[in-house]
Amino acid sequence: MYHKSYTHIFWDFNGTILDDADACFKSENDLFEKYGLPLLPSKEVYKSLFGFPVKDYYRRMGFDFEKTPYEILAAEWMERYLIHVENAALCPHVADALEYAKGKGIFQWVLSASKLEMLEEQLTALGVRSYFEGILGQDNIHAGSKEYLGRAWRAANPSARVLFIGDTDHDAATALAMGADCVLLTTGHSTKERLLSCHTLFVAENAYKALTQIFD
């Protein structure tokens, strides 16, 4: 049984709200090809390897930051991502989930490793910005850890009862850091097998199914 007294839901963005795993997979291979690294053979392989912070993931994949600084790679990746993500839509059933949570009177926030300015633009373009009381994001495009953002929010809101919805082990770690329960979705950037190894309430196929499993 899951308790139904959450006051806040924190949403990850990429792979949880925005269905951009395919765009990221293509952007990765564009970058790997440019620098002569082995291409990822499939999106499933990408989902089995990807992780945060992205700088560490790049290092594991073979980039030499003494030859090409990470900041340059991040900028080059972003150029490709903005092309591939142009037609990306909401993850399946996210709109239903946002409306469902709104109907329950739960405050909704976004907490992401993406740049805050980009989050605002993408949420607005997707037509869902109005669902969120606030957005926590980075001041750069380097996709580092977001745990510190969660901790700072928790310190200012110690009595909130928080459910975190994400799609990676980093989301599970962020939820733990801010004292939140966590549900992970298979819609994004990790394989189901990786998600099942995380400390979560459960792993779900989509956000609406997760929320109705908790509250109905």
Short mmCIF file of C-alpha atoms in Angstrom, two decimals:
data_model
loop_
_atom_site.label_atom_id
_atom_site.label_comp_id
_atom_site.label_asym_id
_atom_site.label_seq_id
_atom_site.Cartn_x
_atom_site.Cartn_y
_atom_site.Cartn_z
CA MET A 1 0.00 0.00 0.00
CA TYR A 2 1.15 3.55 -0.76
CA HIS A 3 0.15 6.49 1.38
CA LYS A 4 -1.93 9.14 -0.33
CA SER A 5 -0.92 12.23 1.60
CA TYR A 6 1.70 13.71 -0.72
CA THR A 7 1.64 17.49 -0.83
CA HIS A 8 4.09 17.82 -3.73
CA ILE A 9 5.10 15.91 -6.83
CA PHE A 10 8.54 16.63 -8.27
CA TRP A 11 8.95 15.68 -11.90
CA ASP A 12 12.18 15.05 -13.74
CA PHE A 13 11.94 16.52 -17.25
CA ASN A 14 13.98 14.71 -19.91
CA GLY A 15 12.61 11.23 -20.44
CA THR A 16 9.90 11.74 -17.83
CA ILE A 17 7.90 14.65 -19.26
CA LEU A 18 9.65 15.13 -22.61
CA ASP A 19 9.99 12.04 -24.80
CA ASP A 20 13.53 12.79 -25.92
CA ALA A 21 15.45 9.53 -25.51
CA ASP A 22 15.55 9.04 -29.28
CA ALA A 23 16.84 12.60 -29.77
CA CYS A 24 19.57 12.04 -27.19
CA PHE A 25 20.57 8.70 -28.70
CA LYS A 26 20.96 10.31 -32.13
CA SER A 27 22.88 13.25 -30.67
CA GLU A 28 25.26 10.91 -28.86
CA ASN A 29 26.03 9.01 -32.05
CA ASP A 30 26.56 12.24 -33.97
CA LEU A 31 29.19 13.24 -31.41
CA PHE A 32 30.78 9.80 -31.23
CA GLU A 33 31.07 9.70 -35.02
CA LYS A 34 32.75 13.10 -35.14
CA TYR A 35 35.36 12.04 -32.59
CA GLY A 36 35.94 8.55 -33.97
CA LEU A 37 34.39 6.65 -31.06
CA PRO A 38 32.31 3.47 -31.47
CA LEU A 39 28.67 4.20 -32.26
CA LEU A 40 25.91 2.97 -30.00
CA PRO A 41 24.15 0.19 -31.94
CA SER A 42 20.68 0.85 -30.54
CA LYS A 43 18.66 3.04 -28.23
CA GLU A 44 18.46 0.16 -25.74
CA VAL A 45 22.27 0.09 -25.56
CA TYR A 46 22.26 3.85 -24.99
CA LYS A 47 19.74 3.39 -22.15
CA SER A 48 21.91 0.69 -20.59
CA LEU A 49 24.99 2.96 -20.52
CA PHE A 50 23.81 6.54 -20.02
CA GLY A 51 24.25 8.13 -16.62
CA PHE A 52 24.77 11.28 -14.56
CA PRO A 53 26.77 13.35 -14.23
CA VAL A 54 27.11 13.38 -18.00
CA LYS A 55 30.78 14.37 -17.76
CA ASP A 56 31.54 11.02 -16.10
CA TYR A 57 29.46 9.19 -18.71
CA TYR A 58 31.46 10.84 -21.51
CA ARG A 59 34.69 9.83 -19.83
CA ARG A 60 33.50 6.21 -19.61
CA MET A 61 32.57 6.30 -23.29
CA GLY A 62 36.13 7.20 -24.28
CA PHE A 63 36.38 11.00 -24.53
CA ASP A 64 39.69 12.57 -23.59
CA PHE A 65 39.02 15.94 -21.99
CA GLU A 66 42.67 16.95 -22.31
CA LYS A 67 42.22 16.81 -26.08
CA THR A 68 38.68 18.19 -26.16
CA PRO A 69 37.37 19.89 -23.00
CA TYR A 70 34.00 18.70 -21.77
CA GLU A 71 32.57 22.20 -22.11
CA ILE A 72 33.20 22.10 -25.87
CA LEU A 73 31.67 18.64 -26.17
CA ALA A 74 28.60 19.74 -24.21
CA ALA A 75 28.09 22.69 -26.55
CA GLU A 76 28.52 20.52 -29.64
CA TRP A 77 26.07 17.94 -28.26
CA MET A 78 23.53 20.65 -27.54
CA GLU A 79 23.69 21.90 -31.13
CA ARG A 80 22.79 18.43 -32.37
CA TYR A 81 20.18 17.84 -29.67
CA LEU A 82 18.27 21.00 -30.54
CA ILE A 83 17.91 19.68 -34.09
CA HIS A 84 16.88 16.15 -33.14
CA VAL A 85 14.49 17.19 -30.35
CA GLU A 86 12.56 19.71 -32.41
CA ASN A 87 9.57 17.43 -32.95
CA ALA A 88 9.68 15.56 -29.64
CA ALA A 89 6.39 15.32 -27.77
CA LEU A 90 5.27 14.59 -24.24
CA CYS A 91 5.98 11.12 -22.90
CA PRO A 92 2.95 8.80 -23.08
CA HIS A 93 0.10 9.74 -20.71
CA VAL A 94 2.00 12.63 -19.08
CA ALA A 95 -0.80 15.07 -19.91
CA ASP A 96 -3.30 12.78 -18.18
CA ALA A 97 -1.00 12.43 -15.18
CA LEU A 98 -0.51 16.19 -14.81
CA GLU A 99 -4.24 16.78 -14.96
CA TYR A 100 -4.86 13.94 -12.49
CA ALA A 101 -2.40 15.39 -9.96
CA LYS A 102 -3.91 18.85 -10.42
CA GLY A 103 -7.31 17.39 -9.63
CA LYS A 104 -5.91 15.98 -6.39
CA GLY A 105 -4.72 19.43 -5.36
CA ILE A 106 -1.06 18.42 -5.30
CA PHE A 107 1.61 21.05 -5.95
CA GLN A 108 3.76 20.10 -8.95
CA TRP A 109 7.36 21.08 -9.61
CA VAL A 110 10.03 20.25 -12.17
CA LEU A 111 13.54 19.37 -10.97
CA SER A 112 16.03 18.80 -13.77
CA ALA A 113 19.71 18.74 -14.67
CA SER A 114 18.84 20.80 -17.76
CA LYS A 115 19.34 24.53 -18.05
CA LEU A 116 16.51 26.49 -16.41
CA GLU A 117 15.97 28.77 -19.38
CA MET A 118 15.58 25.81 -21.73
CA LEU A 119 13.17 24.11 -19.34
CA GLU A 120 10.92 27.15 -19.33
CA GLU A 121 10.94 27.28 -23.12
CA GLN A 122 10.29 23.56 -23.62
CA LEU A 123 7.53 23.32 -21.02
CA THR A 124 5.81 26.30 -22.59
CA ALA A 125 6.15 24.85 -26.10
CA LEU A 126 4.70 21.53 -24.87
CA GLY A 127 1.70 23.38 -23.41
CA VAL A 128 2.18 22.18 -19.82
CA ARG A 129 4.01 25.05 -18.08
CA SER A 130 0.87 26.13 -16.23
CA TYR A 131 0.72 22.87 -14.26
CA PHE A 132 3.91 23.67 -12.33
CA GLU A 133 4.24 25.85 -9.30
CA GLY A 134 7.98 26.08 -9.84
CA ILE A 135 10.94 24.83 -11.85
CA LEU A 136 14.39 23.99 -10.52
CA GLY A 137 17.13 23.72 -13.12
CA GLN A 138 20.77 24.47 -13.82
CA ASP A 139 22.41 27.73 -14.86
CA ASN A 140 24.44 25.92 -17.57
CA ILE A 141 24.21 23.14 -20.18
CA HIS A 142 26.68 20.75 -18.52
CA ALA A 143 24.05 18.39 -17.02
CA GLY A 144 25.70 17.87 -13.66
CA SER A 145 24.10 16.50 -10.52
CA LYS A 146 20.79 17.99 -9.44
CA GLU A 147 20.81 16.54 -5.92
CA TYR A 148 21.92 19.87 -4.43
CA LEU A 149 18.83 21.56 -5.88
CA GLY A 150 16.59 19.00 -4.20
CA ARG A 151 18.38 19.32 -0.88
CA ALA A 152 18.11 23.11 -0.92
CA TRP A 153 14.39 22.96 -1.66
CA ARG A 154 13.86 20.40 1.10
CA ALA A 155 15.74 22.53 3.61
CA ALA A 156 13.31 25.38 2.86
CA ASN A 157 10.26 23.06 2.92
CA PRO A 158 10.89 20.52 5.69
CA SER A 159 7.25 19.55 6.21
CA ALA A 160 6.41 18.80 2.56
CA ARG A 161 5.49 15.21 1.71
CA VAL A 162 7.12 14.64 -1.66
CA LEU A 163 6.77 12.09 -4.43
CA PHE A 164 9.51 12.20 -7.06
CA ILE A 165 8.83 10.88 -10.57
CA GLY A 166 11.82 10.22 -12.83
CA ASP A 167 13.45 7.83 -15.26
CA THR A 168 17.05 7.27 -14.12
CA ASP A 169 19.06 6.09 -11.12
CA HIS A 170 20.09 9.72 -10.65
CA ASP A 171 16.44 10.57 -10.07
CA ALA A 172 16.27 7.87 -7.41
CA ALA A 173 19.40 9.31 -5.76
CA THR A 174 17.96 12.83 -5.93
CA ALA A 175 14.71 11.67 -4.34
CA LEU A 176 16.67 10.01 -1.54
CA ALA A 177 18.71 13.17 -1.00
CA MET A 178 15.56 15.25 -0.55
CA GLY A 179 13.70 12.70 1.58
CA ALA A 180 11.13 11.90 -1.10
CA ASP A 181 9.47 8.69 -2.20
CA CYS A 182 10.33 7.79 -5.78
CA VAL A 183 8.66 6.17 -8.77
CA LEU A 184 10.71 5.51 -11.89
CA LEU A 185 9.30 5.26 -15.41
CA THR A 186 10.46 3.15 -18.33
CA THR A 187 9.65 5.99 -20.77
CA GLY A 188 13.08 7.58 -20.71
CA HIS A 189 16.83 7.14 -20.55
CA SER A 190 17.31 3.89 -18.61
CA THR A 191 16.44 0.27 -19.17
CA LYS A 192 13.84 -1.35 -16.95
CA GLU A 193 16.52 -3.66 -15.57
CA ARG A 194 18.57 -0.70 -14.32
CA LEU A 195 15.53 0.96 -12.78
CA LEU A 196 14.52 -2.17 -10.90
CA SER A 197 17.86 -2.11 -9.07
CA CYS A 198 17.13 1.36 -7.64
CA HIS A 199 15.57 2.25 -4.29
CA THR A 200 12.02 3.16 -5.33
CA LEU A 201 8.38 2.50 -4.53
CA PHE A 202 8.04 0.77 -7.88
CA VAL A 203 8.80 1.03 -11.60
CA ALA A 204 5.92 1.93 -13.93
CA GLU A 205 5.20 2.05 -17.65
CA ASN A 206 3.95 5.64 -17.56
CA ALA A 207 3.20 8.45 -15.14
CA TYR A 208 -0.58 8.20 -15.22
CA LYS A 209 -0.45 4.50 -14.38
CA ALA A 210 1.94 5.28 -11.52
CA LEU A 211 -0.28 7.95 -9.99
CA THR A 212 -3.47 5.93 -10.22
CA GLN A 213 -1.66 2.99 -8.64
CA ILE A 214 -0.82 5.20 -5.67
CA PHE A 215 -3.99 7.24 -5.24
CA ASP A 216 -6.88 5.11 -6.50
#
